[in-house]
Amino acid sequence: MVAPGSVTSRLGSVFPFLLVLVDLQYEGAECGVNADVDKHLELGKKLLAAGQLADALSQFHAAVDGDPDNYIAYYRRATVFLAMGKSKAALPDLTKVIELKMDFTAARLQRGHLLLKQGKLDEAEDDFKKVLKSNPSENEEKEAQSQLIKSDEMQRLRSQALDAFESSDYIAAITFLDKILEVCVWDAELRELRAECFIKEGEPRKAISDLKAASKLKNDNTEAFYKISTLYYELGDHELSLSEVRECLKLDQDHKRCFAHYKQVKKLNKLIKSAEELIKEGRYTDATSKYESVMKTEPSVSEYTVRSKERICHCFSKDEKPVEAIRVCSEVLQMEPDNVNALKDRAEAYLIEEMYDEAIQDYETAQEHNENDQQIREGLEKAQRLLKQSQKRDYYKILGVKRNAKKQEIIKAYRKLALQWHPDNFQNEEEKKKAEKKFIDIAAAKEVLSDPEMRKKFDDGEDPLDAESQQGGGGNPFHRSWNSWQGFNPFSSGGPFRFKFHFN
């Protein structure tokens, strides 16, 4: 008896006639085997029942070597191969069983099952018909008749699929092939045909899935590896493309199309990797140059143009070249309006250009497509703070410098404006008051922007000289009086109180 839940019970649920194998009693005289072979068969049977497939296989290998005419040894080894998912290895053993014992209907029926799964419909039908002519058991007869009907149906569907393909009705062909491949799961040619239909219908990833299966089902399938590589390449996945074309060359190093494709992918892959390394090192100008080379190397596949421009947009944004960044990012977004990376990089460039409304709009659009991105959330909050801040006092505008200005530029601008607006330059009382206010703002701008910590706070949308901004509201904005700035040397880059400065 076979215990419920055992390995042989599970095998029987998938391959109904494999239980015959386990229950076959060894007949030494009939099979002509010696005592050692008998031991291998019995031990292998126990190991198989215990689920120790590798050990069971070793025993059946030994039994076959000991007696090459023992059909039971071949049949039991075929069972182990099937349990291990190695149907290709099982098929020759089942064929050998049938050669040694023509009336062994269980083996013939099982071979018919495998041939049907491989899509070898004529051969499968031949096995099922012979089962019906060999005085089968009631169960075997029912199974053979059922499989014959199924095989006939597959023949009809295959004919319809081929007709649809020839008529360029790829949707219909896919529908027929879907039904066939539910039964003929190991038919490499039908999977390749369906892959071709998917390519025609613009579904390359589904085609790749079928071609990958076909590359495993058919030995030395260089054509499948070549097609997979070219599909990945057109999708912009250069690394997977390179991996697949290498598999093609492993099978045939002289394959002309694979070798030519390999050289192209390798060159492109090297450029992209080099560009990404430069970005990591902060060498954005060099990285931009590399990505421009990528577009020249592969001008025909639009995916590489889009991805290269996306990264160039990123480089310009990080290198604080906002005008260039906005231009290139906008080109990307014309091609891909929902490109989150381009939206984020353009938003950062807009911030540098003090175009806060535009930055907010880009961040909000990006957030619609990726609401959990912390960088987008923080960028949006910063843009909103800067917009609010711009409606108050903007230290960069006061000094007339860009947000990415260096410290030397800030000091230079400050000195020029401090000389221009020093109150001692004005005799008219009204003009002097206006100059005092202007001078205070100029001095405050210099104080904030020349201090790295204070400048960072301001760049994040927080005014370090604004009590309301610092304390979360509840106070009046800090504003120094003219008296507190008297004695401030505009030519000093240090603290404000050095010596008194008067004009005659």
Short mmCIF file of C-alpha atoms in Angstrom, two decimals:
data_model
loop_
_atom_site.label_atom_id
_atom_site.label_comp_id
_atom_site.label_asym_id
_atom_site.label_seq_id
_atom_site.Cartn_x
_atom_site.Cartn_y
_atom_site.Cartn_z
CA MET A 1 0.00 0.00 0.00
CA VAL A 2 1.09 3.61 -0.64
CA ALA A 3 0.81 5.80 2.44
CA PRO A 4 -1.34 8.95 2.01
CA GLY A 5 0.83 12.08 1.77
CA SER A 6 3.97 10.11 0.89
CA VAL A 7 6.19 11.10 -2.04
CA THR A 8 4.77 8.28 -4.15
CA SER A 9 1.24 9.38 -3.33
CA ARG A 10 2.03 12.92 -4.47
CA LEU A 11 3.70 11.58 -7.62
CA GLY A 12 0.62 9.51 -8.35
CA SER A 13 -1.60 12.58 -8.19
CA VAL A 14 0.48 14.19 -10.94
CA PHE A 15 1.42 11.09 -12.95
CA PRO A 16 -1.36 8.55 -12.25
CA PHE A 17 0.50 5.60 -13.67
CA LEU A 18 3.72 6.07 -11.74
CA LEU A 19 2.26 4.15 -8.82
CA VAL A 20 2.53 1.08 -10.99
CA LEU A 21 6.26 1.56 -10.84
CA VAL A 22 6.53 1.60 -7.07
CA ASP A 23 4.20 -1.34 -6.66
CA LEU A 24 5.96 -3.50 -9.28
CA GLN A 25 7.37 -6.55 -7.59
CA TYR A 26 10.85 -7.59 -8.57
CA GLU A 27 10.81 -10.71 -10.71
CA GLY A 28 14.43 -11.85 -10.86
CA ALA A 29 13.89 -14.76 -13.21
CA GLU A 30 11.84 -12.77 -15.70
CA CYS A 31 14.20 -9.82 -15.75
CA GLY A 32 17.37 -11.84 -15.54
CA VAL A 33 19.03 -9.74 -12.84
CA ASN A 34 21.48 -10.78 -10.21
CA ALA A 35 21.28 -10.35 -6.45
CA ASP A 36 23.19 -7.04 -6.45
CA VAL A 37 20.77 -5.51 -8.91
CA ASP A 38 17.91 -6.78 -6.74
CA LYS A 39 19.37 -4.95 -3.75
CA HIS A 40 19.75 -1.71 -5.72
CA LEU A 41 16.14 -1.91 -6.89
CA GLU A 42 14.73 -2.59 -3.44
CA LEU A 43 16.84 0.08 -1.74
CA GLY A 44 16.04 2.60 -4.48
CA LYS A 45 12.33 1.84 -4.06
CA LYS A 46 12.52 2.57 -0.32
CA LEU A 47 14.50 5.78 -0.86
CA LEU A 48 12.00 6.93 -3.47
CA ALA A 49 9.10 6.29 -1.09
CA ALA A 50 10.98 8.31 1.57
CA GLY A 51 11.48 11.22 -0.82
CA GLN A 52 15.27 10.85 -0.99
CA LEU A 53 15.34 11.32 -4.75
CA ALA A 54 19.07 11.82 -5.35
CA ASP A 55 19.95 8.69 -3.36
CA ALA A 56 17.19 6.71 -5.07
CA LEU A 57 18.51 7.81 -8.47
CA SER A 58 22.00 6.55 -7.60
CA GLN A 59 20.57 3.13 -6.77
CA PHE A 60 18.63 2.92 -10.03
CA HIS A 61 21.70 4.04 -12.00
CA ALA A 62 23.56 1.13 -10.43
CA ALA A 63 20.71 -1.26 -11.25
CA VAL A 64 20.70 -0.19 -14.93
CA ASP A 65 24.49 -0.55 -15.11
CA GLY A 66 24.24 -3.99 -13.50
CA ASP A 67 21.53 -5.22 -15.87
CA PRO A 68 20.96 -3.09 -19.03
CA ASP A 69 17.99 -5.31 -19.98
CA ASN A 70 16.01 -4.77 -16.78
CA TYR A 71 12.89 -2.78 -17.74
CA ILE A 72 11.91 -2.24 -14.08
CA ALA A 73 15.21 -0.46 -13.40
CA TYR A 74 14.64 1.92 -16.34
CA TYR A 75 11.05 2.54 -15.30
CA ARG A 76 11.93 3.32 -11.73
CA ARG A 77 14.74 5.61 -12.81
CA ALA A 78 12.29 7.40 -15.12
CA THR A 79 10.03 7.92 -12.12
CA VAL A 80 12.79 9.61 -10.17
CA PHE A 81 13.67 11.83 -13.13
CA LEU A 82 10.04 12.93 -13.38
CA ALA A 83 9.86 13.59 -9.64
CA MET A 84 12.96 15.77 -10.02
CA GLY A 85 11.37 17.67 -12.92
CA LYS A 86 13.76 16.16 -15.49
CA SER A 87 11.31 15.03 -18.15
CA LYS A 88 13.96 15.08 -20.90
CA ALA A 89 15.96 12.48 -19.02
CA ALA A 90 12.85 10.38 -18.25
CA LEU A 91 11.74 10.06 -21.88
CA PRO A 92 14.65 7.87 -23.13
CA ASP A 93 14.18 5.55 -20.13
CA LEU A 94 10.46 5.13 -20.87
CA THR A 95 11.29 4.41 -24.51
CA LYS A 96 13.78 1.76 -23.38
CA VAL A 97 11.13 0.17 -21.14
CA ILE A 98 8.75 -0.10 -24.10
CA GLU A 99 11.49 -1.66 -26.26
CA LEU A 100 12.18 -4.28 -23.57
CA LYS A 101 8.54 -4.94 -22.71
CA MET A 102 6.12 -4.00 -25.47
CA ASP A 103 2.99 -4.75 -23.42
CA PHE A 104 3.95 -2.46 -20.53
CA THR A 105 1.00 -0.09 -21.03
CA ALA A 106 1.81 2.08 -17.99
CA ALA A 107 5.15 3.09 -19.52
CA ARG A 108 3.60 3.74 -22.93
CA LEU A 109 0.80 5.80 -21.39
CA GLN A 110 3.31 7.81 -19.38
CA ARG A 111 5.44 8.42 -22.46
CA GLY A 112 2.32 9.63 -24.29
CA HIS A 113 1.73 12.13 -21.47
CA LEU A 114 5.27 13.51 -21.83
CA LEU A 115 5.08 13.67 -25.61
CA LEU A 116 1.78 15.56 -25.36
CA LYS A 117 3.37 18.10 -22.99
CA GLN A 118 6.25 18.52 -25.44
CA GLY A 119 3.79 19.21 -28.23
CA LYS A 120 4.72 16.07 -30.17
CA LEU A 121 1.08 15.37 -30.90
CA ASP A 122 1.45 12.70 -33.59
CA GLU A 123 3.82 10.63 -31.45
CA ALA A 124 1.60 11.06 -28.39
CA GLU A 125 -1.49 9.94 -30.32
CA ASP A 126 0.39 6.87 -31.55
CA ASP A 127 1.17 5.87 -27.94
CA PHE A 128 -2.42 6.37 -26.77
CA LYS A 129 -3.80 4.32 -29.68
CA LYS A 130 -1.38 1.47 -28.97
CA VAL A 131 -2.43 1.49 -25.31
CA LEU A 132 -6.04 0.99 -26.42
CA LYS A 133 -4.99 -2.01 -28.56
CA SER A 134 -2.98 -3.74 -25.81
CA ASN A 135 -5.73 -5.02 -23.49
CA PRO A 136 -5.40 -2.13 -21.00
CA SER A 137 -7.02 -1.98 -17.59
CA GLU A 138 -10.24 -0.03 -17.26
CA ASN A 139 -8.44 3.01 -15.85
CA GLU A 140 -5.75 2.89 -18.52
CA GLU A 141 -8.38 2.68 -21.24
CA LYS A 142 -10.25 5.72 -19.89
CA GLU A 143 -7.04 7.70 -19.58
CA ALA A 144 -5.87 6.84 -23.11
CA GLN A 145 -9.24 7.80 -24.62
CA SER A 146 -9.28 11.07 -22.66
CA GLN A 147 -5.75 11.95 -23.83
CA LEU A 148 -6.60 11.10 -27.45
CA ILE A 149 -9.50 13.55 -27.35
CA LYS A 150 -7.22 16.19 -25.82
CA SER A 151 -4.55 15.59 -28.45
CA ASP A 152 -7.10 15.98 -31.26
CA GLU A 153 -8.21 19.28 -29.73
CA MET A 154 -4.59 20.48 -29.59
CA GLN A 155 -4.12 19.58 -33.28
CA ARG A 156 -7.13 21.70 -34.17
CA LEU A 157 -6.00 24.66 -32.05
CA ARG A 158 -2.48 24.53 -33.48
CA SER A 159 -3.83 24.67 -37.00
CA GLN A 160 -6.00 27.69 -36.09
CA ALA A 161 -3.07 29.44 -34.38
CA LEU A 162 -0.83 29.02 -37.43
CA ASP A 163 -3.56 30.30 -39.76
CA ALA A 164 -4.13 33.34 -37.55
CA PHE A 165 -0.39 34.07 -37.46
CA GLU A 166 -0.09 33.81 -41.24
CA SER A 167 -3.01 36.24 -41.52
CA SER A 168 -1.25 38.68 -39.14
CA ASP A 169 -4.10 38.28 -36.64
CA TYR A 170 -1.73 38.10 -33.70
CA ILE A 171 -4.36 38.61 -30.99
CA ALA A 172 -6.30 35.56 -32.25
CA ALA A 173 -3.08 33.57 -32.56
CA ILE A 174 -2.17 34.37 -28.95
CA THR A 175 -5.63 33.25 -27.79
CA PHE A 176 -5.24 29.87 -29.52
CA LEU A 177 -1.65 29.46 -28.31
CA ASP A 178 -2.66 30.24 -24.72
CA LYS A 179 -5.04 27.28 -24.78
CA ILE A 180 -2.52 24.92 -26.39
CA LEU A 181 0.28 25.84 -23.97
CA GLU A 182 -1.91 25.01 -21.00
CA VAL A 183 -1.53 21.39 -22.18
CA CYS A 184 1.67 21.43 -24.28
CA VAL A 185 3.64 23.28 -21.60
CA TRP A 186 7.04 22.05 -22.83
CA ASP A 187 6.59 22.94 -26.52
CA ALA A 188 9.49 25.32 -27.26
CA GLU A 189 8.38 26.10 -30.82
CA LEU A 190 4.89 27.17 -29.76
CA ARG A 191 6.37 29.43 -27.07
CA GLU A 192 8.66 31.00 -29.67
CA LEU A 193 5.64 31.54 -31.94
CA ARG A 194 3.68 33.20 -29.14
CA ALA A 195 6.73 35.34 -28.34
CA GLU A 196 6.74 36.53 -31.95
CA CYS A 197 3.05 37.44 -31.61
CA PHE A 198 3.78 39.40 -28.43
CA ILE A 199 6.57 41.30 -30.20
CA LYS A 200 4.21 42.18 -33.06
CA GLU A 201 1.66 43.40 -30.50
CA GLY A 202 4.20 45.57 -28.68
CA GLU A 203 4.46 43.43 -25.52
CA PRO A 204 8.20 42.69 -25.34
CA ARG A 205 8.28 41.60 -21.69
CA LYS A 206 5.73 38.85 -22.33
CA ALA A 207 7.81 37.80 -25.33
CA ILE A 208 10.91 37.62 -23.13
CA SER A 209 9.09 35.34 -20.69
CA ASP A 210 8.21 32.86 -23.46
CA LEU A 211 11.68 33.03 -25.03
CA LYS A 212 13.35 32.34 -21.67
CA ALA A 213 11.23 29.21 -21.34
CA ALA A 214 12.09 28.21 -24.90
CA SER A 215 15.82 28.67 -24.24
CA LYS A 216 15.57 26.04 -21.48
CA LEU A 217 13.29 23.65 -23.36
CA LYS A 218 15.40 23.47 -26.54
CA ASN A 219 19.11 22.61 -26.43
CA ASP A 220 21.60 25.13 -27.86
CA ASN A 221 18.84 27.65 -28.53
CA THR A 222 21.10 30.53 -29.61
CA GLU A 223 18.24 32.21 -31.49
CA ALA A 224 16.18 32.54 -28.28
CA PHE A 225 19.11 34.08 -26.38
CA TYR A 226 19.77 36.51 -29.24
CA LYS A 227 16.13 37.64 -29.34
CA ILE A 228 15.97 38.01 -25.54
CA SER A 229 19.13 40.15 -25.63
CA THR A 230 17.83 42.41 -28.40
CA LEU A 231 14.49 42.85 -26.62
CA TYR A 232 16.18 43.85 -23.37
CA TYR A 233 18.40 46.21 -25.35
CA GLU A 234 15.40 47.94 -26.94
CA LEU A 235 13.83 48.27 -23.48
CA GLY A 236 16.95 50.10 -22.31
CA ASP A 237 18.11 47.29 -20.01
CA HIS A 238 21.68 47.10 -21.28
CA GLU A 239 22.98 44.95 -18.39
CA LEU A 240 20.45 42.14 -18.92
CA SER A 241 20.96 42.44 -22.66
CA LEU A 242 24.69 41.90 -22.16
CA SER A 243 24.08 38.90 -19.90
CA GLU A 244 21.78 37.18 -22.41
CA VAL A 245 24.00 37.74 -25.46
CA ARG A 246 26.88 36.21 -23.51
CA GLU A 247 24.76 33.07 -23.08
CA CYS A 248 24.37 32.96 -26.86
CA LEU A 249 28.14 33.19 -27.35
CA LYS A 250 28.76 30.46 -24.77
CA LEU A 251 26.79 28.12 -27.03
CA ASP A 252 28.36 29.40 -30.25
CA GLN A 253 31.29 31.81 -30.03
CA ASP A 254 31.21 32.32 -33.81
CA HIS A 255 27.54 33.34 -33.92
CA LYS A 256 27.76 36.44 -36.17
CA ARG A 257 24.67 38.32 -35.01
CA CYS A 258 25.32 37.62 -31.34
CA PHE A 259 28.94 38.74 -31.62
CA ALA A 260 28.07 41.97 -33.43
CA HIS A 261 25.34 42.71 -30.90
CA TYR A 262 27.69 41.85 -28.03
CA LYS A 263 30.24 44.46 -29.16
CA GLN A 264 27.56 47.17 -29.36
CA VAL A 265 26.01 46.36 -25.97
CA LYS A 266 29.40 46.08 -24.28
CA LYS A 267 30.45 49.51 -25.57
CA LEU A 268 27.20 51.12 -24.44
CA ASN A 269 27.29 49.37 -21.07
CA LYS A 270 30.84 50.63 -20.46
CA LEU A 271 29.85 54.24 -21.23
CA ILE A 272 26.81 54.15 -18.93
CA LYS A 273 28.72 52.56 -16.05
CA SER A 274 31.49 55.11 -16.41
CA ALA A 275 28.94 57.97 -16.41
CA GLU A 276 27.28 56.68 -13.24
CA GLU A 277 30.64 56.40 -11.48
CA LEU A 278 31.37 60.02 -12.39
CA ILE A 279 28.00 61.08 -10.96
CA LYS A 280 28.83 59.29 -7.69
CA GLU A 281 32.12 61.22 -7.58
CA GLY A 282 30.29 64.51 -8.22
CA ARG A 283 32.02 65.02 -11.59
CA TYR A 284 28.86 66.15 -13.30
CA THR A 285 30.43 67.82 -16.36
CA ASP A 286 32.36 64.65 -17.23
CA ALA A 287 29.25 62.53 -16.62
CA THR A 288 27.25 64.76 -18.98
CA SER A 289 29.88 64.24 -21.67
CA LYS A 290 29.65 60.45 -21.22
CA TYR A 291 25.88 60.47 -21.59
CA GLU A 292 26.17 62.58 -24.73
CA SER A 293 28.43 59.80 -26.07
CA VAL A 294 25.76 57.24 -25.16
CA MET A 295 23.25 59.06 -27.38
CA LYS A 296 25.75 59.16 -30.24
CA THR A 297 26.59 55.47 -29.82
CA GLU A 298 22.92 54.43 -29.96
CA PRO A 299 20.82 57.03 -31.78
CA SER A 300 18.23 54.53 -33.03
CA VAL A 301 16.78 53.31 -29.73
CA SER A 302 14.79 56.15 -28.15
CA GLU A 303 15.01 54.64 -24.67
CA TYR A 304 18.73 55.48 -24.45
CA THR A 305 18.11 59.06 -25.60
CA VAL A 306 15.44 59.55 -22.93
CA ARG A 307 17.49 57.92 -20.16
CA SER A 308 20.63 59.84 -21.13
CA LYS A 309 18.80 63.18 -21.14
CA GLU A 310 17.21 62.29 -17.81
CA ARG A 311 20.68 61.78 -16.29
CA ILE A 312 22.09 64.92 -17.99
CA CYS A 313 19.16 66.84 -16.50
CA HIS A 314 20.15 65.41 -13.10
CA CYS A 315 23.80 66.41 -13.60
CA PHE A 316 22.93 70.00 -14.51
CA SER A 317 20.61 70.25 -11.50
CA LYS A 318 23.22 68.89 -9.08
CA ASP A 319 25.94 71.05 -10.65
CA GLU A 320 23.73 74.10 -10.00
CA LYS A 321 23.31 74.98 -13.66
CA PRO A 322 19.59 75.73 -13.46
CA VAL A 323 19.03 77.15 -16.95
CA GLU A 324 20.56 74.09 -18.63
CA ALA A 325 18.80 71.76 -16.19
CA ILE A 326 15.38 73.28 -16.86
CA ARG A 327 15.94 73.04 -20.63
CA VAL A 328 17.00 69.37 -20.65
CA CYS A 329 14.52 68.26 -17.98
CA SER A 330 11.74 69.89 -20.00
CA GLU A 331 12.83 67.90 -23.07
CA VAL A 332 12.56 64.69 -21.04
CA LEU A 333 9.14 65.66 -19.72
CA GLN A 334 7.88 66.34 -23.23
CA MET A 335 8.64 62.69 -24.01
CA GLU A 336 7.63 61.33 -20.60
CA PRO A 337 5.30 63.74 -18.76
CA ASP A 338 5.21 61.50 -15.68
CA ASN A 339 8.98 61.08 -15.31
CA VAL A 340 9.38 61.57 -11.55
CA ASN A 341 13.18 61.94 -11.66
CA ALA A 342 13.00 64.73 -14.24
CA LEU A 343 10.24 66.46 -12.28
CA LYS A 344 12.34 66.41 -9.10
CA ASP A 345 15.49 67.65 -10.83
CA ARG A 346 13.65 70.42 -12.67
CA ALA A 347 11.99 71.46 -9.41
CA GLU A 348 15.42 71.81 -7.78
CA ALA A 349 16.59 73.92 -10.72
CA TYR A 350 13.48 76.11 -10.40
CA LEU A 351 14.36 76.68 -6.72
CA ILE A 352 17.81 77.95 -7.70
CA GLU A 353 16.16 80.28 -10.21
CA GLU A 354 13.71 81.39 -7.48
CA MET A 355 10.78 80.16 -9.59
CA TYR A 356 8.94 78.83 -6.56
CA ASP A 357 5.49 78.41 -8.07
CA GLU A 358 6.94 76.28 -10.89
CA ALA A 359 8.94 74.22 -8.40
CA ILE A 360 5.85 73.58 -6.28
CA GLN A 361 3.91 72.49 -9.36
CA ASP A 362 6.64 70.00 -10.35
CA TYR A 363 6.89 68.57 -6.84
CA GLU A 364 3.12 68.19 -6.63
CA THR A 365 3.00 66.40 -10.00
CA ALA A 366 5.83 64.10 -8.89
CA GLN A 367 4.02 63.40 -5.62
CA GLU A 368 0.91 62.29 -7.51
CA HIS A 369 2.98 59.49 -9.05
CA ASN A 370 5.05 58.64 -5.97
CA GLU A 371 3.37 59.84 -2.80
CA ASN A 372 5.73 57.95 -0.48
CA ASP A 373 8.94 59.57 -1.77
CA GLN A 374 10.46 61.46 1.16
CA GLN A 375 12.68 63.54 -1.13
CA ILE A 376 9.62 64.83 -2.98
CA ARG A 377 7.80 65.60 0.27
CA GLU A 378 10.78 67.49 1.72
CA GLY A 379 11.35 69.33 -1.58
CA LEU A 380 7.72 70.43 -1.73
CA GLU A 381 7.80 71.69 1.87
CA LYS A 382 11.01 73.59 1.15
CA ALA A 383 9.57 75.18 -2.01
CA GLN A 384 6.46 76.27 -0.09
CA ARG A 385 8.61 77.81 2.67
CA LEU A 386 10.78 79.62 0.12
CA LEU A 387 7.71 80.97 -1.66
CA LYS A 388 6.43 82.32 1.63
CA GLN A 389 9.87 83.66 2.47
CA SER A 390 10.18 85.39 -0.92
CA GLN A 391 7.09 87.38 -0.10
CA LYS A 392 8.98 88.81 2.88
CA ARG A 393 12.71 89.59 2.89
CA ASP A 394 15.01 87.86 0.38
CA TYR A 395 18.68 88.31 1.27
CA TYR A 396 19.87 87.14 -2.14
CA LYS A 397 17.75 89.77 -3.89
CA ILE A 398 18.93 92.44 -1.45
CA LEU A 399 22.56 91.80 -2.45
CA GLY A 400 21.63 91.09 -6.09
CA VAL A 401 23.28 87.64 -6.18
CA LYS A 402 22.10 84.17 -7.22
CA ARG A 403 21.15 81.55 -4.66
CA ASN A 404 24.22 79.52 -5.63
CA ALA A 405 26.61 82.48 -5.29
CA LYS A 406 29.99 81.82 -3.67
CA LYS A 407 31.00 83.58 -0.42
CA GLN A 408 33.45 85.85 -2.29
CA GLU A 409 30.65 87.04 -4.59
CA ILE A 410 28.46 87.79 -1.55
CA ILE A 411 31.20 89.83 0.19
CA LYS A 412 31.98 91.72 -3.02
CA ALA A 413 28.31 92.57 -3.61
CA TYR A 414 27.91 93.61 0.01
CA ARG A 415 30.90 95.99 -0.04
CA LYS A 416 29.69 97.67 -3.18
CA LEU A 417 26.17 98.19 -1.83
CA ALA A 418 27.36 99.20 1.64
CA LEU A 419 29.44 102.01 0.14
CA GLN A 420 26.55 103.04 -2.07
CA TRP A 421 23.90 103.12 0.65
CA HIS A 422 25.86 104.22 3.72
CA PRO A 423 23.64 106.86 5.43
CA ASP A 424 26.57 109.30 5.79
CA ASN A 425 26.42 109.70 2.01
CA PHE A 426 23.02 111.39 2.26
CA GLN A 427 22.26 114.89 3.61
CA ASN A 428 18.51 115.01 3.01
CA GLU A 429 16.70 113.67 6.08
CA GLU A 430 14.17 111.65 4.04
CA GLU A 431 16.90 110.14 1.88
CA LYS A 432 19.03 109.37 4.96
CA LYS A 433 16.14 107.41 6.55
CA LYS A 434 15.64 105.43 3.33
CA ALA A 435 19.40 104.75 3.17
CA GLU A 436 19.45 103.65 6.82
CA LYS A 437 16.74 101.05 6.11
CA LYS A 438 18.50 99.93 2.96
CA PHE A 439 21.85 99.71 4.75
CA ILE A 440 20.36 97.64 7.57
CA ASP A 441 18.94 95.16 5.03
CA ILE A 442 22.28 94.97 3.21
CA ALA A 443 24.15 94.32 6.46
CA ALA A 444 21.61 91.70 7.55
CA ALA A 445 21.90 89.96 4.16
CA LYS A 446 25.68 89.87 4.48
CA GLU A 447 25.45 88.55 8.05
CA VAL A 448 23.15 85.67 7.06
CA LEU A 449 24.68 84.71 3.73
CA SER A 450 28.31 84.81 4.83
CA ASP A 451 27.60 82.46 7.77
CA PRO A 452 27.28 78.83 6.51
CA GLU A 453 24.89 77.76 9.27
CA MET A 454 22.62 80.78 8.95
CA ARG A 455 22.68 80.58 5.16
CA LYS A 456 21.62 76.91 5.24
CA LYS A 457 18.66 77.80 7.43
CA PHE A 458 17.67 80.54 5.02
CA ASP A 459 18.09 78.22 2.01
CA ASP A 460 15.74 75.77 3.72
CA GLY A 461 13.08 78.46 3.93
CA GLU A 462 13.74 79.71 7.46
CA ASP A 463 14.88 83.30 8.18
CA PRO A 464 17.46 83.14 11.03
CA LEU A 465 16.90 86.86 11.78
CA ASP A 466 13.11 86.52 11.88
CA ALA A 467 11.77 85.88 15.39
CA GLU A 468 8.49 84.55 14.01
CA SER A 469 10.34 82.09 11.78
CA GLN A 470 12.65 81.03 14.60
CA GLN A 471 10.00 80.68 17.34
CA GLY A 472 7.06 79.47 15.27
CA GLY A 473 5.15 82.77 15.53
CA GLY A 474 4.03 84.91 18.42
CA GLY A 475 6.64 87.66 18.05
CA ASN A 476 7.47 90.61 15.85
CA PRO A 477 10.04 90.12 13.08
CA PHE A 478 13.52 91.04 14.31
CA HIS A 479 14.74 94.31 12.86
CA ARG A 480 17.95 95.95 13.95
CA SER A 481 18.12 99.72 14.33
CA TRP A 482 20.60 101.90 12.47
CA ASN A 483 22.48 102.54 15.73
CA SER A 484 23.27 98.85 16.14
CA TRP A 485 25.03 98.84 12.75
CA GLN A 486 27.11 102.00 13.29
CA GLY A 487 30.77 101.20 13.48
CA PHE A 488 30.33 98.34 11.00
CA ASN A 489 33.26 98.06 8.59
CA PRO A 490 31.93 97.04 5.15
CA PHE A 491 35.43 95.93 4.10
CA SER A 492 35.71 93.40 6.90
CA SER A 493 34.72 89.76 6.35
CA GLY A 494 34.52 89.15 10.10
CA GLY A 495 32.14 90.42 12.80
CA PRO A 496 30.31 93.72 12.36
CA PHE A 497 31.77 95.79 15.23
CA ARG A 498 35.33 96.67 14.25
CA PHE A 499 35.60 100.46 14.01
CA LYS A 500 33.51 103.48 13.21
CA PHE A 501 33.24 104.32 9.55
CA HIS A 502 32.39 107.87 8.41
CA PHE A 503 32.42 109.73 5.12
CA ASN A 504 33.26 113.42 4.81
#
